[in-house]
Each structure stands twice: as C-alpha cells, then as structure tokens.
Amino acid sequence: MDLVKVDEQVAKTLRGQNLDMLVLLDGHMDAGHALSQIRETLLDELPARNVAIFDADSLIDHTSRRPRITFDNGQFVDYAPHRIAIDALTDGLGRDFLVLSGPEPSLHWERFSAAMSWLHNNLGINRTAFLGAVPMPVPHTRPITGTVHGNSAAPDGGAPQWPTPIVVPASLSQVIQVSLESDGKKTIGFTMHVPHYLSDNQYPKAALGGLEYMGAALGLALPTDELREQGRDVESKIAEQVAASPEIQAMVQNIEEQFDSHREGMRTQSLLLEGGEVPDGESIAAAASEFLRLELEERKSDPSPEHDGDHTA
C-alpha cells in the first residue's frame, strides 16, 4: 500500500455510494490520443475531488516517458510531474463517479494491480469500466466502432466478435481487468477502433465515441461539446486532403468497401483476421503526408505543454 495515498476525508464521503470507476491509463492503448483527450475533458470540465494519488516516481521510468518542463526567458519553470490518481467527479446531472487516470505505469504492475484490488474494496466500487483505443483498418467516414469486453452487460457499440483467440501485448488496464474479474468484480470494457492512418495524431472523433459509449454504459451525463467541435474541425481538414488526392480517395474507398462488407457479417468475422487488400498504414500515411505534416506543425507551434498528468483536483 506504499504505492498509493488515500485522502480519508474524501474517501469517507464516497464509501457506501456504490460508485462506478472509469479507468483511463493512456500510453500503450491510446490510438488517436483518445484517452488523454477524454482525461483532459473530464478533469477540466467537471467538478473533481482527489481521492487517492499513486507514487508516480516509483511507477514510471522517467527516461522513457519524460515529464514536461518549460524553458522561459532563460529559466526552467513549470515542471509538470506525472500524475496517476483516482478522482471523484460529478457529472452534469449531479451523479458522482470515480476516474483513475494518468500515464500507464511502466514498473510494478503486479503491485499496482494489487493496490487497485484493495482500493476497489476500500472504496466500495460497483463497476470498473475500461477504455482503450487501437489502430484498425477502418475508414474515418464511418461512425466509431469498437470491441466490447468485460463481464457485465453494456451496449455493444457495434462491436465485432472475434472468431479465434488473439495474442496481443498486454496493457496494465487489461491486467487490472483480469485481476478484478478473477475476484468476481463487475467490469465493462470498450476498445475503440481508430483509423490506423490517423492514429498518431489527436483524433477527437475517437475520444467523443469513447465518452458517448461510457456515458451510455454507466448512465452518466458527460461533457462532449468541445470534443464535438474539435472533431468537426479535424474532419474538415481530412476531407480537404482526401478531396485533393485521387490516390487517397481510392484507398479510403477500398477501406470503406471492406468495412461495409465486414459490418454485414460482423458477428462471425473480424477486421483483424479478414482477408482482402487493405492499404497498410504506411501507404496511406505516405499519401496523406501533407495532412499529417500540417497537424504535427500545428501541435509543435502550440506553446502550451501537453498534459502528462498535470491536473490537480
């Protein structure tokens, strides 16, 4: 328990409410920066109280995931250490829920998972919900879909059913989910499918899809207006780039055709396992290099540092 410190005054007010918790550990499973956008939206727009904070200094290899600091007028200022915490948030209808957020720890996974099991019991958590975002051969011209997992009922989100087991690199969120389920705790999971040719850039449509899904699954009124507006701007830029390139148009049409064909038999097929000619990420990225270059330049020109856990409740 030396990994986490609980604010007992706040925790005392939450025990007995049977609250749900949303897990947002971004890093390995954060295509389109969806989870980091959701985290910022929730912590910036909803009232929050800190419940517990983890020892990020013990959990993160700072040489591989460096925190941000600002160099201004000959001085280094505004050092923003990583923050991994559980906060109690209040939705638009006055309902409380918990959010575990921050960068995915790179060290002590078993100890972290054990601490989460202890916190689950200590705080009396009802359901634990997990969000992920992975790059997939899906077109940006279709609604966001995803894969549902977990042991409690939730909207299916148009999710395909995988016909065979797939071995993938684990995330800490998945390890926590397995641990909770083995203890008989209720879980809900939704992994969003992000167009693989847009997965390296911020893609608000994926974040919006995740918020809408979790709002429906947990019965919460979550803020979406700002992400919706950002999504319209990004979609407009993408449309311009597609319209300017017959090559991109052909590639997107190819993905659309396979996606639509897959949707017709999604209960028995998998986008990951289907045959057919799907343009790979490198091909589309090369064709859309101007769009990606402009997006990167825009992000680099933004003087404000990215939020790597610099929120305080």
GROMACS .gro file of C-alpha atoms in nm, residues 24 37-49 83 85 87-89 99 101-102 223 309-313:
model
   28
   24LEU     CA    1  -0.807   0.595  -1.829
   37GLN     CA    2  -0.828   1.380  -2.463
   38ILE     CA    3  -1.102   1.216  -2.255
   39ARG     CA    4  -0.898   1.261  -1.939
   40GLU     CA    5  -0.843   1.631  -2.006
   41THR     CA    6  -1.208   1.684  -2.096
   42LEU     CA    7  -1.338   1.522  -1.777
   43LEU     CA    8  -1.090   1.680  -1.538
   44ASP     CA    9  -1.115   2.023  -1.697
   45GLU     CA   10  -1.495   2.041  -1.729
   46LEU     CA   11  -1.633   1.850  -1.430
   47PRO     CA   12  -1.601   1.927  -1.056
   48ALA     CA   13  -1.333   1.696  -0.912
   49ARG     CA   14  -1.201   1.590  -0.573
   83ARG     CA   15   0.023   1.228  -1.203
   85ALA     CA   16  -0.461   0.942  -0.941
   87ASP     CA   17  -1.054   1.147  -0.861
   88ALA     CA   18  -1.422   1.171  -0.773
   89LEU     CA   19  -1.606   1.363  -1.045
   99VAL     CA   20  -1.181   0.817  -1.259
  101SER     CA   21  -0.625   0.849  -1.489
  102GLY     CA   22  -0.270   0.924  -1.587
  223PRO     CA   23  -1.932   1.670  -2.149
  309GLY     CA   24  -0.076   1.433  -1.563
  310ASP     CA   25  -0.050   1.798  -1.465
  311HIS     CA   26  -0.410   1.824  -1.343
  312THR     CA   27  -0.488   1.894  -0.983
  313ALA     CA   28  -0.823   1.838  -0.821
   0.00000   0.00000   0.00000
